[in-house]
mmCIF file with all atom_site columns, C-alpha atoms in Angstrom:
data_model
loop_
_atom_site.group_PDB
_atom_site.id
_atom_site.type_symbol
_atom_site.label_atom_id
_atom_site.label_alt_id
_atom_site.label_comp_id
_atom_site.label_asym_id
_atom_site.label_entity_id
_atom_site.label_seq_id
_atom_site.pdbx_PDB_ins_code
_atom_site.Cartn_x
_atom_site.Cartn_y
_atom_site.Cartn_z
_atom_site.occupancy
_atom_site.B_iso_or_equiv
_atom_site.pdbx_formal_charge
_atom_site.auth_seq_id
_atom_site.auth_comp_id
_atom_site.auth_asym_id
_atom_site.auth_atom_id
_atom_site.pdbx_PDB_model_num
ATOM 1   C CA . MET B 1 1   ? -1.006  -13.364 -7.472  1.00 0.00 ? 987  MET B CA 1
ATOM 2   C CA . PRO B 1 2   ? -1.842  -11.126 -10.248 1.00 0.00 ? 988  PRO B CA 1
ATOM 3   C CA . ALA B 1 3   ? -1.913  -7.771  -10.944 1.00 0.00 ? 989  ALA B CA 1
ATOM 4   C CA . TYR B 1 4   ? -5.523  -6.415  -12.346 1.00 0.00 ? 990  TYR B CA 1
ATOM 5   C CA . LEU B 1 5   ? -5.991  -4.309  -15.010 1.00 0.00 ? 991  LEU B CA 1
ATOM 6   C CA . MET B 1 6   ? -8.766  -2.327  -14.091 1.00 0.00 ? 992  MET B CA 1
ATOM 7   C CA . ALA B 1 7   ? -11.019 0.454   -16.276 1.00 0.00 ? 993  ALA B CA 1
ATOM 8   C CA . LEU B 1 8   ? -13.692 2.680   -14.686 1.00 0.00 ? 994  LEU B CA 1
ATOM 9   C CA . ALA B 1 9   ? -16.416 4.728   -16.479 1.00 0.00 ? 995  ALA B CA 1
ATOM 10  C CA . LEU B 1 10  ? -18.353 7.529   -14.786 1.00 0.00 ? 996  LEU B CA 1
ATOM 11  C CA . GLY B 1 11  ? -21.103 9.465   -15.622 1.00 0.00 ? 997  GLY B CA 1
ATOM 12  C CA . PRO B 1 12  ? -23.903 10.545  -17.053 1.00 0.00 ? 998  PRO B CA 1
ATOM 13  C CA . VAL B 1 13  ? -22.223 12.346  -19.948 1.00 0.00 ? 999  VAL B CA 1
ATOM 14  C CA . GLN B 1 14  ? -25.450 12.829  -22.058 1.00 0.00 ? 1000 GLN B CA 1
ATOM 15  C CA . GLY B 1 15  ? -27.442 13.650  -18.954 1.00 0.00 ? 1001 GLY B CA 1
ATOM 16  C CA . PHE B 1 16  ? -25.291 16.324  -18.424 1.00 0.00 ? 1002 PHE B CA 1
ATOM 17  C CA . ILE B 1 17  ? -25.484 17.478  -22.031 1.00 0.00 ? 1003 ILE B CA 1
ATOM 18  C CA . ALA B 1 18  ? -28.962 17.262  -22.458 1.00 0.00 ? 1004 ALA B CA 1
ATOM 19  C CA . ALA B 1 19  ? -29.972 19.277  -19.258 1.00 0.00 ? 1005 ALA B CA 1
ATOM 20  C CA . ALA B 1 20  ? -27.641 22.089  -20.665 1.00 0.00 ? 1006 ALA B CA 1
ATOM 21  C CA . ARG B 1 21  ? -29.541 24.920  -21.846 1.00 0.00 ? 1007 ARG B CA 1
ATOM 22  C CA . ARG B 1 22  ? -26.572 27.384  -22.317 1.00 0.00 ? 1008 ARG B CA 1
ATOM 23  C CA . THR B 1 23  ? -23.317 27.140  -23.086 1.00 0.00 ? 1009 THR B CA 1
ATOM 24  C CA . ARG B 1 24  ? -22.056 27.575  -19.413 1.00 0.00 ? 1010 ARG B CA 1
ATOM 25  C CA . ASP B 1 25  ? -24.138 24.676  -18.285 1.00 0.00 ? 1011 ASP B CA 1
ATOM 26  C CA . LEU B 1 26  ? -22.698 22.801  -20.747 1.00 0.00 ? 1012 LEU B CA 1
ATOM 27  C CA . TRP B 1 27  ? -18.983 23.820  -19.817 1.00 0.00 ? 1013 TRP B CA 1
ATOM 28  C CA . PHE B 1 28  ? -19.953 23.271  -15.940 1.00 0.00 ? 1014 PHE B CA 1
ATOM 29  C CA . GLY B 1 29  ? -21.564 19.937  -16.454 1.00 0.00 ? 1015 GLY B CA 1
ATOM 30  C CA . SER B 1 30  ? -17.963 18.876  -18.341 1.00 0.00 ? 1016 SER B CA 1
ATOM 31  C CA . ARG B 1 31  ? -15.750 20.261  -15.371 1.00 0.00 ? 1017 ARG B CA 1
ATOM 32  C CA . LEU B 1 32  ? -18.188 18.536  -13.147 1.00 0.00 ? 1018 LEU B CA 1
ATOM 33  C CA . LEU B 1 33  ? -17.820 15.175  -14.563 1.00 0.00 ? 1019 LEU B CA 1
ATOM 34  C CA . SER B 1 34  ? -14.333 15.834  -14.648 1.00 0.00 ? 1020 SER B CA 1
ATOM 35  C CA . ASP B 1 35  ? -13.472 16.859  -11.352 1.00 0.00 ? 1021 ASP B CA 1
ATOM 36  C CA . ILE B 1 36  ? -15.390 13.483  -10.254 1.00 0.00 ? 1022 ILE B CA 1
ATOM 37  C CA . SER B 1 37  ? -13.240 11.442  -12.473 1.00 0.00 ? 1023 SER B CA 1
ATOM 38  C CA . LYS B 1 38  ? -9.781  13.248  -11.042 1.00 0.00 ? 1024 LYS B CA 1
ATOM 39  C CA . ALA B 1 39  ? -11.228 12.407  -7.862  1.00 0.00 ? 1025 ALA B CA 1
ATOM 40  C CA . ALA B 1 40  ? -11.644 8.602   -8.458  1.00 0.00 ? 1026 ALA B CA 1
ATOM 41  C CA . ALA B 1 41  ? -8.281  8.348   -10.432 1.00 0.00 ? 1027 ALA B CA 1
ATOM 42  C CA . LEU B 1 42  ? -6.620  9.821   -7.479  1.00 0.00 ? 1028 LEU B CA 1
ATOM 43  C CA . GLU B 1 43  ? -8.174  7.602   -4.981  1.00 0.00 ? 1029 GLU B CA 1
ATOM 44  C CA . ILE B 1 44  ? -6.811  4.790   -7.103  1.00 0.00 ? 1030 ILE B CA 1
ATOM 45  C CA . ARG B 1 45  ? -3.500  6.298   -7.778  1.00 0.00 ? 1031 ARG B CA 1
ATOM 46  C CA . ASN B 1 46  ? -3.300  6.702   -3.730  1.00 0.00 ? 1032 ASN B CA 1
ATOM 47  C CA . ALA B 1 47  ? -3.995  3.147   -3.196  1.00 0.00 ? 1033 ALA B CA 1
ATOM 48  C CA . GLY B 1 48  ? -1.231  2.053   -5.228  1.00 0.00 ? 1034 GLY B CA 1
ATOM 49  C CA . GLY B 1 49  ? -2.243  1.524   -8.447  1.00 0.00 ? 1035 GLY B CA 1
ATOM 50  C CA . ASP B 1 50  ? -0.386  2.762   -11.702 1.00 0.00 ? 1036 ASP B CA 1
ATOM 51  C CA . LEU B 1 51  ? -2.719  4.852   -13.661 1.00 0.00 ? 1037 LEU B CA 1
ATOM 52  C CA . ILE B 1 52  ? -2.461  4.457   -17.775 1.00 0.00 ? 1038 ILE B CA 1
ATOM 53  C CA . PHE B 1 53  ? -5.267  7.257   -18.318 1.00 0.00 ? 1039 PHE B CA 1
ATOM 54  C CA . PRO B 1 54  ? -5.377  9.850   -17.535 1.00 0.00 ? 1040 PRO B CA 1
ATOM 55  C CA . HIS B 1 55  ? -1.468  10.158  -16.763 1.00 0.00 ? 1041 HIS B CA 1
ATOM 56  C CA . SER B 1 56  ? -0.644  10.871  -13.308 1.00 0.00 ? 1042 SER B CA 1
ATOM 57  C CA . GLY B 1 57  ? 0.549   14.515  -14.527 1.00 0.00 ? 1043 GLY B CA 1
ATOM 58  C CA . ALA B 1 58  ? -2.897  15.625  -15.759 1.00 0.00 ? 1044 ALA B CA 1
ATOM 59  C CA . LEU B 1 59  ? -4.231  15.011  -11.856 1.00 0.00 ? 1045 LEU B CA 1
ATOM 60  C CA . LEU B 1 60  ? -1.612  17.511  -10.467 1.00 0.00 ? 1046 LEU B CA 1
ATOM 61  C CA . ASP B 1 61  ? -2.664  20.577  -13.081 1.00 0.00 ? 1047 ASP B CA 1
ATOM 62  C CA . ASP B 1 62  ? -5.931  21.997  -11.626 1.00 0.00 ? 1048 ASP B CA 1
ATOM 63  C CA . ALA B 1 63  ? -6.936  23.675  -15.147 1.00 0.00 ? 1049 ALA B CA 1
ATOM 64  C CA . ALA B 1 64  ? -6.632  20.137  -16.856 1.00 0.00 ? 1050 ALA B CA 1
ATOM 65  C CA . GLY B 1 65  ? -9.944  18.300  -17.368 1.00 0.00 ? 1051 GLY B CA 1
ATOM 66  C CA . ILE B 1 66  ? -9.598  14.682  -17.724 1.00 0.00 ? 1052 ILE B CA 1
ATOM 67  C CA . ALA B 1 67  ? -11.921 12.021  -19.557 1.00 0.00 ? 1053 ALA B CA 1
ATOM 68  C CA . ASN B 1 68  ? -14.624 10.181  -17.670 1.00 0.00 ? 1054 ASN B CA 1
ATOM 69  C CA . VAL B 1 69  ? -12.909 6.944   -18.395 1.00 0.00 ? 1055 VAL B CA 1
ATOM 70  C CA . ILE B 1 70  ? -10.061 5.136   -16.078 1.00 0.00 ? 1056 ILE B CA 1
ATOM 71  C CA . LEU B 1 71  ? -7.537  2.842   -16.844 1.00 0.00 ? 1057 LEU B CA 1
ATOM 72  C CA . ALA B 1 72  ? -5.176  1.458   -14.086 1.00 0.00 ? 1058 ALA B CA 1
ATOM 73  C CA . LYS B 1 73  ? -3.182  -0.970  -13.416 1.00 0.00 ? 1059 LYS B CA 1
ATOM 74  C CA . LEU B 1 74  ? -3.620  -2.388  -9.803  1.00 0.00 ? 1060 LEU B CA 1
ATOM 75  C CA . PRO B 1 75  ? -0.836  -4.067  -7.656  1.00 0.00 ? 1061 PRO B CA 1
ATOM 76  C CA . HIS B 1 76  ? -1.758  -7.649  -6.552  1.00 0.00 ? 1062 HIS B CA 1
ATOM 77  C CA . THR B 1 77  ? -1.950  -6.104  -3.184  1.00 0.00 ? 1063 THR B CA 1
ATOM 78  C CA . LEU B 1 78  ? -4.915  -4.237  -4.350  1.00 0.00 ? 1064 LEU B CA 1
ATOM 79  C CA . GLN B 1 79  ? -8.438  -6.535  -5.124  1.00 0.00 ? 1065 GLN B CA 1
ATOM 80  C CA . PRO B 1 80  ? -10.688 -4.758  -7.977  1.00 0.00 ? 1066 PRO B CA 1
ATOM 81  C CA . ALA B 1 81  ? -13.561 -4.812  -5.311  1.00 0.00 ? 1067 ALA B CA 1
ATOM 82  C CA . VAL B 1 82  ? -11.754 -2.689  -2.960  1.00 0.00 ? 1068 VAL B CA 1
ATOM 83  C CA . GLY B 1 83  ? -10.115 -0.424  -5.891  1.00 0.00 ? 1069 GLY B CA 1
ATOM 84  C CA . ARG B 1 84  ? -13.479 -0.012  -7.210  1.00 0.00 ? 1070 ARG B CA 1
ATOM 85  C CA . GLN B 1 85  ? -14.984 0.868   -3.997  1.00 0.00 ? 1071 GLN B CA 1
ATOM 86  C CA . LEU B 1 86  ? -12.308 3.314   -2.918  1.00 0.00 ? 1072 LEU B CA 1
ATOM 87  C CA . ALA B 1 87  ? -12.559 4.867   -6.579  1.00 0.00 ? 1073 ALA B CA 1
ATOM 88  C CA . TYR B 1 88  ? -16.449 4.831   -5.938  1.00 0.00 ? 1074 TYR B CA 1
ATOM 89  C CA . ASP B 1 89  ? -16.324 6.579   -2.540  1.00 0.00 ? 1075 ASP B CA 1
ATOM 90  C CA . ALA B 1 90  ? -14.069 9.691   -4.056  1.00 0.00 ? 1076 ALA B CA 1
ATOM 91  C CA . ALA B 1 91  ? -16.476 10.045  -6.541  1.00 0.00 ? 1077 ALA B CA 1
ATOM 92  C CA . ILE B 1 92  ? -19.335 10.100  -4.624  1.00 0.00 ? 1078 ILE B CA 1
ATOM 93  C CA . ARG B 1 93  ? -17.651 12.439  -2.033  1.00 0.00 ? 1079 ARG B CA 1
ATOM 94  C CA . CYS B 1 94  ? -16.683 14.766  -4.928  1.00 0.00 ? 1080 CYS B CA 1
ATOM 95  C CA . TRP B 1 95  ? -20.292 14.809  -6.247  1.00 0.00 ? 1081 TRP B CA 1
ATOM 96  C CA . LYS B 1 96  ? -22.070 15.392  -2.925  1.00 0.00 ? 1082 LYS B CA 1
ATOM 97  C CA . GLN B 1 97  ? -19.686 18.400  -2.068  1.00 0.00 ? 1083 GLN B CA 1
ATOM 98  C CA . TYR B 1 98  ? -21.058 20.210  -5.660  1.00 0.00 ? 1084 TYR B CA 1
ATOM 99  C CA . ALA B 1 99  ? -24.746 18.711  -4.555  1.00 0.00 ? 1085 ALA B CA 1
ATOM 100 C CA . ASP B 1 100 ? -24.105 20.169  -1.116  1.00 0.00 ? 1086 ASP B CA 1
ATOM 101 C CA . LYS B 1 101 ? -23.434 23.887  -2.003  1.00 0.00 ? 1087 LYS B CA 1
ATOM 102 C CA . ALA B 1 102 ? -26.131 23.868  -4.591  1.00 0.00 ? 1088 ALA B CA 1
ATOM 103 C CA . ARG B 1 103 ? -28.565 22.318  -1.987  1.00 0.00 ? 1089 ARG B CA 1
ATOM 104 C CA . ALA B 1 104 ? -27.701 25.086  0.323   1.00 0.00 ? 1090 ALA B CA 1
ATOM 105 C CA . ILE B 1 105 ? -28.267 27.752  -2.131  1.00 0.00 ? 1091 ILE B CA 1
ATOM 106 C CA . ALA B 1 106 ? -31.703 26.524  -2.710  1.00 0.00 ? 1092 ALA B CA 1
ATOM 107 C CA . ALA B 1 107 ? -32.802 25.651  0.461   1.00 0.00 ? 1093 ALA B CA 1
ATOM 108 C CA . GLY B 1 108 ? -35.731 27.703  0.380   1.00 0.00 ? 1094 GLY B CA 1
ATOM 109 C CA . ILE B 1 109 ? -37.364 26.636  -2.783  1.00 0.00 ? 1095 ILE B CA 1
ATOM 110 C CA . ILE B 1 110 ? -36.605 23.074  -2.956  1.00 0.00 ? 1096 ILE B CA 1
ATOM 111 C CA . ASP B 1 111 ? -38.527 20.379  -1.185  1.00 0.00 ? 1097 ASP B CA 1
ATOM 112 C CA . THR B 1 112 ? -34.882 19.098  0.723   1.00 0.00 ? 1098 THR B CA 1
ATOM 113 C CA . ARG B 1 113 ? -36.404 15.310  1.035   1.00 0.00 ? 1099 ARG B CA 1
ATOM 114 C CA . ILE B 1 114 ? -37.037 14.947  -2.902  1.00 0.00 ? 1100 ILE B CA 1
ATOM 115 C CA . TRP B 1 115 ? -33.540 16.685  -3.787  1.00 0.00 ? 1101 TRP B CA 1
ATOM 116 C CA . ASP B 1 116 ? -31.631 14.436  -1.318  1.00 0.00 ? 1102 ASP B CA 1
ATOM 117 C CA . GLU B 1 117 ? -33.101 11.053  -2.929  1.00 0.00 ? 1103 GLU B CA 1
ATOM 118 C CA . GLN B 1 118 ? -32.390 12.481  -6.389  1.00 0.00 ? 1104 GLN B CA 1
ATOM 119 C CA . ALA B 1 119 ? -29.114 13.748  -5.646  1.00 0.00 ? 1105 ALA B CA 1
ATOM 120 C CA . ALA B 1 120 ? -27.986 10.275  -4.546  1.00 0.00 ? 1106 ALA B CA 1
ATOM 121 C CA . ASP B 1 121 ? -28.863 8.782   -7.525  1.00 0.00 ? 1107 ASP B CA 1
ATOM 122 C CA . VAL B 1 122 ? -27.145 10.836  -10.211 1.00 0.00 ? 1108 VAL B CA 1
ATOM 123 C CA . ILE B 1 123 ? -23.438 9.622   -10.346 1.00 0.00 ? 1109 ILE B CA 1
ATOM 124 C CA . GLU B 1 124 ? -23.044 6.925   -12.489 1.00 0.00 ? 1110 GLU B CA 1
ATOM 125 C CA . PHE B 1 125 ? -20.016 4.558   -12.038 1.00 0.00 ? 1111 PHE B CA 1
ATOM 126 C CA . TYR B 1 126 ? -18.933 1.360   -13.866 1.00 0.00 ? 1112 TYR B CA 1
ATOM 127 C CA . ALA B 1 127 ? -16.146 -1.014  -13.323 1.00 0.00 ? 1113 ALA B CA 1
ATOM 128 C CA . ALA B 1 128 ? -14.789 -4.145  -14.913 1.00 0.00 ? 1114 ALA B CA 1
ATOM 129 C CA . ALA B 1 129 ? -11.090 -5.605  -14.512 1.00 0.00 ? 1115 ALA B CA 1
ATOM 130 C CA . VAL B 1 130 ? -9.324  -8.657  -15.498 1.00 0.00 ? 1116 VAL B CA 1
ATOM 131 C CA . PRO B 1 131 ? -6.262  -10.380 -14.391 1.00 0.00 ? 1117 PRO B CA 1
ATOM 132 C CA . LEU B 1 132 ? -2.665  -9.141  -15.811 1.00 0.00 ? 1118 LEU B CA 1
ATOM 133 C CA . ASP B 1 133 ? -0.068  -11.492 -15.171 1.00 0.00 ? 1119 ASP B CA 1
ATOM 134 C CA . SER B 1 134 ? 2.306   -9.858  -17.315 1.00 0.00 ? 1120 SER B CA 1
ATOM 135 C CA . ASP B 1 135 ? 3.072   -6.803  -19.199 1.00 0.00 ? 1121 ASP B CA 1
ATOM 136 C CA . ASP B 1 136 ? 3.120   -8.967  -22.506 1.00 0.00 ? 1122 ASP B CA 1
ATOM 137 C CA . GLN B 1 137 ? -0.283  -9.453  -21.906 1.00 0.00 ? 1123 GLN B CA 1
ATOM 138 C CA . TYR B 1 138 ? -1.170  -6.003  -21.932 1.00 0.00 ? 1124 TYR B CA 1
ATOM 139 C CA . GLU B 1 139 ? -2.996  -5.433  -25.312 1.00 0.00 ? 1125 GLU B CA 1
ATOM 140 C CA . ALA B 1 140 ? -5.444  -8.763  -24.743 1.00 0.00 ? 1126 ALA B CA 1
ATOM 141 C CA . ALA B 1 141 ? -6.276  -7.707  -21.633 1.00 0.00 ? 1127 ALA B CA 1
ATOM 142 C CA . ARG B 1 142 ? -6.552  -4.015  -22.497 1.00 0.00 ? 1128 ARG B CA 1
ATOM 143 C CA . ARG B 1 143 ? -9.111  -5.261  -25.247 1.00 0.00 ? 1129 ARG B CA 1
ATOM 144 C CA . ARG B 1 144 ? -10.979 -7.845  -22.828 1.00 0.00 ? 1130 ARG B CA 1
ATOM 145 C CA . VAL B 1 145 ? -11.332 -4.906  -20.377 1.00 0.00 ? 1131 VAL B CA 1
ATOM 146 C CA . MET B 1 146 ? -12.712 -2.334  -22.204 1.00 0.00 ? 1132 MET B CA 1
ATOM 147 C CA . ARG B 1 147 ? -15.245 -5.293  -23.902 1.00 0.00 ? 1133 ARG B CA 1
ATOM 148 C CA . LEU B 1 148 ? -16.277 -6.090  -20.232 1.00 0.00 ? 1134 LEU B CA 1
ATOM 149 C CA . LEU B 1 149 ? -16.512 -2.286  -19.490 1.00 0.00 ? 1135 LEU B CA 1
ATOM 150 C CA . ALA B 1 150 ? -18.907 -1.926  -22.662 1.00 0.00 ? 1136 ALA B CA 1
ATOM 151 C CA . GLY B 1 151 ? -20.774 -4.699  -21.556 1.00 0.00 ? 1137 GLY B CA 1
ATOM 152 C CA . ARG B 1 152 ? -21.106 -3.502  -18.015 1.00 0.00 ? 1138 ARG B CA 1
ATOM 153 C CA . LYS B 1 153 ? -22.559 -0.072  -18.921 1.00 0.00 ? 1139 LYS B CA 1
ATOM 154 C CA . ALA B 1 154 ? -25.232 -1.631  -21.304 1.00 0.00 ? 1140 ALA B CA 1
ATOM 155 C CA . CYS B 1 155 ? -26.593 -3.290  -18.313 1.00 0.00 ? 1141 CYS B CA 1
ATOM 156 C CA . ARG B 1 156 ? -27.765 -0.724  -16.509 1.00 0.00 ? 1142 ARG B CA 1
ATOM 157 C CA . ASN B 1 157 ? -29.009 -0.346  -12.954 1.00 0.00 ? 1143 ASN B CA 1
ATOM 158 C CA . PHE B 1 158 ? -32.777 0.156   -12.374 1.00 0.00 ? 1144 PHE B CA 1
ATOM 159 C CA . GLN B 1 159 ? -33.653 1.235   -9.284  1.00 0.00 ? 1145 GLN B CA 1
ATOM 160 C CA . ARG B 1 160 ? -37.578 1.191   -8.030  1.00 0.00 ? 1146 ARG B CA 1
ATOM 161 C CA . SER B 1 161 ? -38.994 4.579   -8.354  1.00 0.00 ? 1147 SER B CA 1
ATOM 162 C CA . GLN B 1 162 ? -39.293 6.624   -5.232  1.00 0.00 ? 1148 GLN B CA 1
ATOM 163 C CA . SER B 1 163 ? -42.319 8.273   -6.242  1.00 0.00 ? 1149 SER B CA 1
ATOM 164 C CA . HIS B 1 164 ? -43.555 11.306  -4.384  1.00 0.00 ? 1150 HIS B CA 1
ATOM 165 C CA . ARG B 1 165 ? -47.110 12.111  -4.991  1.00 0.00 ? 1151 ARG B CA 1
ATOM 166 C CA . LEU B 1 166 ? -47.199 16.165  -5.461  1.00 0.00 ? 1152 LEU B CA 1
ATOM 167 C CA . PRO B 1 167 ? -50.801 17.807  -5.938  1.00 0.00 ? 1153 PRO B CA 1
ATOM 168 C CA . LYS B 1 168 ? -51.537 18.447  -9.890  1.00 0.00 ? 1154 LYS B CA 1
ATOM 169 C CA . SER B 1 169 ? -53.824 20.833  -11.644 1.00 0.00 ? 1155 SER B CA 1
ATOM 170 C CA . SER B 1 170 ? -56.460 18.849  -14.159 1.00 0.00 ? 1156 SER B CA 1
ATOM 171 C CA . LEU B 1 171 ? -56.090 22.461  -15.829 1.00 0.00 ? 1157 LEU B CA 1
ATOM 172 C CA . ASP B 1 172 ? -52.512 22.647  -16.700 1.00 0.00 ? 1158 ASP B CA 1
ATOM 173 C CA . GLY B 1 173 ? -51.346 18.902  -16.150 1.00 0.00 ? 1159 GLY B CA 1
#
C-alpha cells in the first residue's frame, strides 16, 4: 500500500482581504486564516502525517504565522479521505471558536439564525492527494498534487442560497 502526498488549501484569502476596512482588519483576517491552517496542519501531524510545508517547528511557535497551503506525506495507514476529514474538522473547530466569541459579543444586535447559517459557510477547504510509492517520485508527485489542487480550487462548491426575506424600504433600497 503506498503512502500519499496530500495538499490542502484553506480560504477565503481574497474574502478576508476584501472585507478589511483597516490595517488591523487585514492583520486579523490573516492571523485568523493562519490559526485555522495551523489547526488543520496539527491534526494531520497528530494523525501520523509528515508535514513538508509548513515545517512542524512553525506549528509550535505561537507567534509564527503559517500559509494557507499545507503539504504533507501521509503514511500508508492514513488514507487521504480520512486525513482530509480530520484536517477539515480541525479547521472548522478553530473557526467556530472565533465565530462563537464574535456571536456572543454581537448577540443582542444580530439575527442569530442568519448569523449561524452564514458562519457555517465561511471556510473554504480544498484537498488533493496522489500516491507516493517512493521518495524518488516526490518531484513528479508534488507537481501532480499541486496541479490537482489548483483544478479542485477552480471547481468551486456552489451552495443553494438560503434566502431570508427582510423588509425593505422602497425609498432607500
